PDB file of C-alpha atoms in Angstrom:
ATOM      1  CA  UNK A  12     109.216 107.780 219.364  1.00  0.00           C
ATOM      2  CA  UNK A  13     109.487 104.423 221.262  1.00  0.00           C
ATOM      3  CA  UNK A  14     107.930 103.647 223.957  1.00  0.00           C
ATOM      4  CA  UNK A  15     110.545 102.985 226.625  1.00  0.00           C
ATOM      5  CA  UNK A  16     108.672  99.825 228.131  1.00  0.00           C
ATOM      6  CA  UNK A  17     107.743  98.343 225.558  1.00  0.00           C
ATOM      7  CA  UNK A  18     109.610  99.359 222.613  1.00  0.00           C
ATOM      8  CA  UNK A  19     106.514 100.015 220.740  1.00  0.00           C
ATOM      9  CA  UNK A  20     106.505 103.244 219.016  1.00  0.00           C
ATOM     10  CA  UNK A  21     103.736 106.229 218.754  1.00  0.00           C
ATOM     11  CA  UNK A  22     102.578 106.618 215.057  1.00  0.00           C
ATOM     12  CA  UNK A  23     101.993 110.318 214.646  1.00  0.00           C
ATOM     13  CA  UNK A  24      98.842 110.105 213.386  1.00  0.00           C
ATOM     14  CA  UNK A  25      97.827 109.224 216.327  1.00  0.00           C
ATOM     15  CA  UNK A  26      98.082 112.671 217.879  1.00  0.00           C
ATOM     16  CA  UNK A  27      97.297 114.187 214.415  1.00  0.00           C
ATOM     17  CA  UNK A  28      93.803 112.290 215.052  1.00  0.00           C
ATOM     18  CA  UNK A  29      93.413 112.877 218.464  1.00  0.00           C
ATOM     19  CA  UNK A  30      94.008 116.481 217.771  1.00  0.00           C
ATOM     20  CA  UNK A  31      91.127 116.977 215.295  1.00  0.00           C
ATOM     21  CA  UNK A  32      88.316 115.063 217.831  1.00  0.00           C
ATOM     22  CA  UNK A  33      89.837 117.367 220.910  1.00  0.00           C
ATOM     23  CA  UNK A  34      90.150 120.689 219.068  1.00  0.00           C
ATOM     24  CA  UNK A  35      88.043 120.813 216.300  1.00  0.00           C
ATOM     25  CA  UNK A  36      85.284 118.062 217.119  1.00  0.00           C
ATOM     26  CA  UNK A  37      86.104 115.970 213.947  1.00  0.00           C
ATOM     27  CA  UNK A  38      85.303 112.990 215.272  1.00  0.00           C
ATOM     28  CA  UNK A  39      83.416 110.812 217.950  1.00  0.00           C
ATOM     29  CA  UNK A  40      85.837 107.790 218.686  1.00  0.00           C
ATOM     30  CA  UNK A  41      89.067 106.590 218.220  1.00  0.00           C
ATOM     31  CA  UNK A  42      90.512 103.252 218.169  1.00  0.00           C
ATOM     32  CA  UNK A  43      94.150 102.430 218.063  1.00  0.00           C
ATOM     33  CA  UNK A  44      95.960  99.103 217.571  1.00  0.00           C
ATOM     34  CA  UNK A  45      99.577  97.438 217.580  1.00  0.00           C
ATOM     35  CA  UNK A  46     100.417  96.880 214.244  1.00  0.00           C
ATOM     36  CA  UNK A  47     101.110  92.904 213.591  1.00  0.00           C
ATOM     37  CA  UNK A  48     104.229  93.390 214.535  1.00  0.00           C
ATOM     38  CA  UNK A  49     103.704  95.200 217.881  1.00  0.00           C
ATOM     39  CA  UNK A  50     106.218  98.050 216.825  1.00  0.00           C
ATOM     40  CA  UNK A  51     104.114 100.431 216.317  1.00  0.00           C
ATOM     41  CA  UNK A  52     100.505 101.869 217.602  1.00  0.00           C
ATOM     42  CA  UNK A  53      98.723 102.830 214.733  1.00  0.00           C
ATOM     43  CA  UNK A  54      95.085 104.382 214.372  1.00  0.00           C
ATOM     44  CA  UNK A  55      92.592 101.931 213.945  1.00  0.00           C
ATOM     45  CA  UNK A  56      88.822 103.267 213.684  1.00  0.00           C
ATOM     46  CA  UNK A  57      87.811 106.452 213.259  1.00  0.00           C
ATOM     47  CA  UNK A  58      84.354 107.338 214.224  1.00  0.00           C
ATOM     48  CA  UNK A  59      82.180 110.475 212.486  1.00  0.00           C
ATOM     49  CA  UNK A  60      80.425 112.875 215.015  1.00  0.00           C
ATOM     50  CA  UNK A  61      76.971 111.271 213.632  1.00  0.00           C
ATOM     51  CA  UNK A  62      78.198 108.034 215.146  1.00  0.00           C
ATOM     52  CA  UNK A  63      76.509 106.375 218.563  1.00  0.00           C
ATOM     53  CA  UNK A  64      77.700 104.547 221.403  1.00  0.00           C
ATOM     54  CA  UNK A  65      76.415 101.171 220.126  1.00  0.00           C
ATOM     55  CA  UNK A  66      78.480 101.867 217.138  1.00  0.00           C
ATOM     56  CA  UNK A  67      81.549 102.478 219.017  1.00  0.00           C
ATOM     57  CA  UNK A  68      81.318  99.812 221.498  1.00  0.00           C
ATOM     58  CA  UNK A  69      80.332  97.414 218.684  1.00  0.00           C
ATOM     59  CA  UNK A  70      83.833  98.428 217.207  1.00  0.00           C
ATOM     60  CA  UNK A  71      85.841  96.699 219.962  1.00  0.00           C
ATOM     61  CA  UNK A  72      86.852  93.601 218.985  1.00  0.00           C
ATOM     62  CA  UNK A  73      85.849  90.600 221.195  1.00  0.00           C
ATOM     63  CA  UNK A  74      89.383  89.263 221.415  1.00  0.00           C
ATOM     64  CA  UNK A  75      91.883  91.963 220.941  1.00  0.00           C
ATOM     65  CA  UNK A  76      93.594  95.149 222.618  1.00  0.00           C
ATOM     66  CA  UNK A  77      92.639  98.179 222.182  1.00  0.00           C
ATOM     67  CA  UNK A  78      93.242 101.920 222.818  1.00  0.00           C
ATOM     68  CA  UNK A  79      90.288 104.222 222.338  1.00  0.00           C
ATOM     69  CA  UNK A  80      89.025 108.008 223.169  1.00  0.00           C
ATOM     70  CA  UNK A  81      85.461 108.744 223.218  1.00  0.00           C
ATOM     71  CA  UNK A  82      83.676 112.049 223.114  1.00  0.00           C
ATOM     72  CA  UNK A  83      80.567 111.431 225.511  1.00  0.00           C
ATOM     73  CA  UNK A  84      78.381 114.928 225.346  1.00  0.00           C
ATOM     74  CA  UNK A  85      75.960 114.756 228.134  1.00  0.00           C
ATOM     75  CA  UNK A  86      73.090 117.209 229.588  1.00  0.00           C
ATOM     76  CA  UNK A  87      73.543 117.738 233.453  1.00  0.00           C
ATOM     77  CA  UNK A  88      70.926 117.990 236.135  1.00  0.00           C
ATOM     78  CA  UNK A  89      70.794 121.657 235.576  1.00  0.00           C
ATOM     79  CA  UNK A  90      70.107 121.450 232.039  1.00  0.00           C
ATOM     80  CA  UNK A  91      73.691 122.265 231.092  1.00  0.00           C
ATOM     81  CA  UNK A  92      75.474 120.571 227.641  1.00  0.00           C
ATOM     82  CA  UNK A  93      78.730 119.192 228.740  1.00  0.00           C
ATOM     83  CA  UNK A  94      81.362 116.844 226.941  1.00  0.00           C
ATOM     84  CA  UNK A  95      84.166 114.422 228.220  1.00  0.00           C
ATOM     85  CA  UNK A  96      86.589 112.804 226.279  1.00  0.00           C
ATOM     86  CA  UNK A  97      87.464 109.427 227.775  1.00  0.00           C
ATOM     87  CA  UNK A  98      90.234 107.208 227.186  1.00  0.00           C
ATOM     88  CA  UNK A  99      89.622 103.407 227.776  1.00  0.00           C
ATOM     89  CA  UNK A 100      92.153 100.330 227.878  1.00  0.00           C
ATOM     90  CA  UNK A 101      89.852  97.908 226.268  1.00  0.00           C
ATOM     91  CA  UNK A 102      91.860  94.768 227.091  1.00  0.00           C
ATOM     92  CA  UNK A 103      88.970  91.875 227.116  1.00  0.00           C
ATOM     93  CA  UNK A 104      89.822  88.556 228.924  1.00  0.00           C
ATOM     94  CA  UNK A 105      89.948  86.686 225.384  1.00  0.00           C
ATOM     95  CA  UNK A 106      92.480  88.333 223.894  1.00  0.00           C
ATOM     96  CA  UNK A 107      96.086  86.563 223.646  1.00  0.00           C
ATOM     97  CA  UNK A 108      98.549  86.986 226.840  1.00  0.00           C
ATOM     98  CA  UNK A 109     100.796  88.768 224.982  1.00  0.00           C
ATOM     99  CA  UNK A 110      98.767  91.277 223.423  1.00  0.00           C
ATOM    100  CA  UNK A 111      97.284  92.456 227.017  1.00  0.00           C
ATOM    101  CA  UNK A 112     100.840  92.465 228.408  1.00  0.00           C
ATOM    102  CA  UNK A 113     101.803  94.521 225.388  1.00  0.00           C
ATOM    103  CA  UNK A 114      99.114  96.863 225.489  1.00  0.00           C
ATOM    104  CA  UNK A 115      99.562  97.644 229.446  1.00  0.00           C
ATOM    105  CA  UNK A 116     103.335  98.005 229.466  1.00  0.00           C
ATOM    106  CA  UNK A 117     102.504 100.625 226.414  1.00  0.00           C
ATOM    107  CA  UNK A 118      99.728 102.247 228.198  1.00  0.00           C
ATOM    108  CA  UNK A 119     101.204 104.886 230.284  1.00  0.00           C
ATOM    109  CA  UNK A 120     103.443 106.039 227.767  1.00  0.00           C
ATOM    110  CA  UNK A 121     100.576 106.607 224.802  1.00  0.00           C
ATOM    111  CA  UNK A 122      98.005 107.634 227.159  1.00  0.00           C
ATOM    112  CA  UNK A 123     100.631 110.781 228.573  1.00  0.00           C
ATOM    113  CA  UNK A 124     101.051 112.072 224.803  1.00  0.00           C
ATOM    114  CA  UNK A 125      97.384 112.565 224.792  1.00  0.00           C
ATOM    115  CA  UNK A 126      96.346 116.265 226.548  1.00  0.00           C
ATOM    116  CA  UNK A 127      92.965 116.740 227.455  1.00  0.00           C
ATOM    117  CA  UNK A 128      91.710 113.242 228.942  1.00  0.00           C
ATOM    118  CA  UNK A 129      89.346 113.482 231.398  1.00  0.00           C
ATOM    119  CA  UNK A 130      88.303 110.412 232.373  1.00  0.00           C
ATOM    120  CA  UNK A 131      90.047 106.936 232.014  1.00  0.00           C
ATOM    121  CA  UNK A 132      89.233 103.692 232.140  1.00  0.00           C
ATOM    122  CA  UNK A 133      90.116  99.729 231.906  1.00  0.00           C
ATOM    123  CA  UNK A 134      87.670  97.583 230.652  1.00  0.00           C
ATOM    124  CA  UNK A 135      87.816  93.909 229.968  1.00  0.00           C
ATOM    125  CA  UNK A 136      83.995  93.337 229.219  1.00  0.00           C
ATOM    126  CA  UNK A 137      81.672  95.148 227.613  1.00  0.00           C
ATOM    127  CA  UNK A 138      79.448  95.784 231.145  1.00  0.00           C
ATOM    128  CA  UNK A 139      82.441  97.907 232.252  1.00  0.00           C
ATOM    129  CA  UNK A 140      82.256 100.277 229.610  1.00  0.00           C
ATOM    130  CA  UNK A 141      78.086 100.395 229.470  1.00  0.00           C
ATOM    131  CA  UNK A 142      76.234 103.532 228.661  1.00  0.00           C
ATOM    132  CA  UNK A 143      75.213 103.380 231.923  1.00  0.00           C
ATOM    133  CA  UNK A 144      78.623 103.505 233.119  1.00  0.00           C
ATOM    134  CA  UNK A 145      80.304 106.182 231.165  1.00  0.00           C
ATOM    135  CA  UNK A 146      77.220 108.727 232.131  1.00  0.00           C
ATOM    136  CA  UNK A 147      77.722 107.274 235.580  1.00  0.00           C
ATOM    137  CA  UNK A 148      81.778 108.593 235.165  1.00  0.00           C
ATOM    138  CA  UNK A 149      81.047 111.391 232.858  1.00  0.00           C
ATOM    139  CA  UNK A 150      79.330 113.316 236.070  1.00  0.00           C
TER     140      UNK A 150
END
């Protein structure tokens, strides 16, 4: 389906993906691109459950758009084993004007096919999405 404001469309493996890391805990990370064409949002990266934070950040590209989801598991203060699955706008301040216009008008629309975000963030550096950071939001 097409994304009204942008007229990019929604693979649907997208959701197929998504689906597996929310449900069945397939996965750690997932990163989603435009294709070259930017008519279509496609899955990128997909990241096993062995995989760490490093390695997910480190698959952001330093000059391109991206969508991902993260599952951060976390212990709390009281000892309890949590998990949140984040969604991040990685838009860094490198990557071409049209890409990070393309990406944001698309945003809204990908990001309300995807049920069970609960936290969400833009990030155009790498600071901004720190380990620090997502425990910081994961709380």
């Amino acid at each position: 389906m097409a994304n009204a404001r942008s007229g990019v469309a929604v693979n649907d493996e997208c959701m197929l993906k998504f689906g597996e890391l929310q449900s069945k805990r397939l996965h750690r990370f997932l990163t989603f691109k435009m294709d070259d064409k930017f008519k279509e949002i496609v899955v990128d990266q997909v990241g096993d459950r062995a995989t760490s934070y490093e390695d997910f950040t480190n698959s952001l590209p330093e000059n391109d758009c991206r969508y991902a989801i993260y599952d951060f598991d976390f212990v709390t203060a009281e000892d309890v084993q949590k998990s949140r699955i984040f969604y991040i706008l990685w838009s860094p301040s490198s990557a071409k004007v049209k890409s990070k216009m393309l990406y944001a008008s698309s945003n809204q629309k990908f990001k309300s096919g995807l049920n069970g975000i609960q936290v969400e963030l833009q990030a155009t550096d790498a600071s901004e999405i720190s380990l620090d950071e997502i425990k910081d939001r994961a709380r």
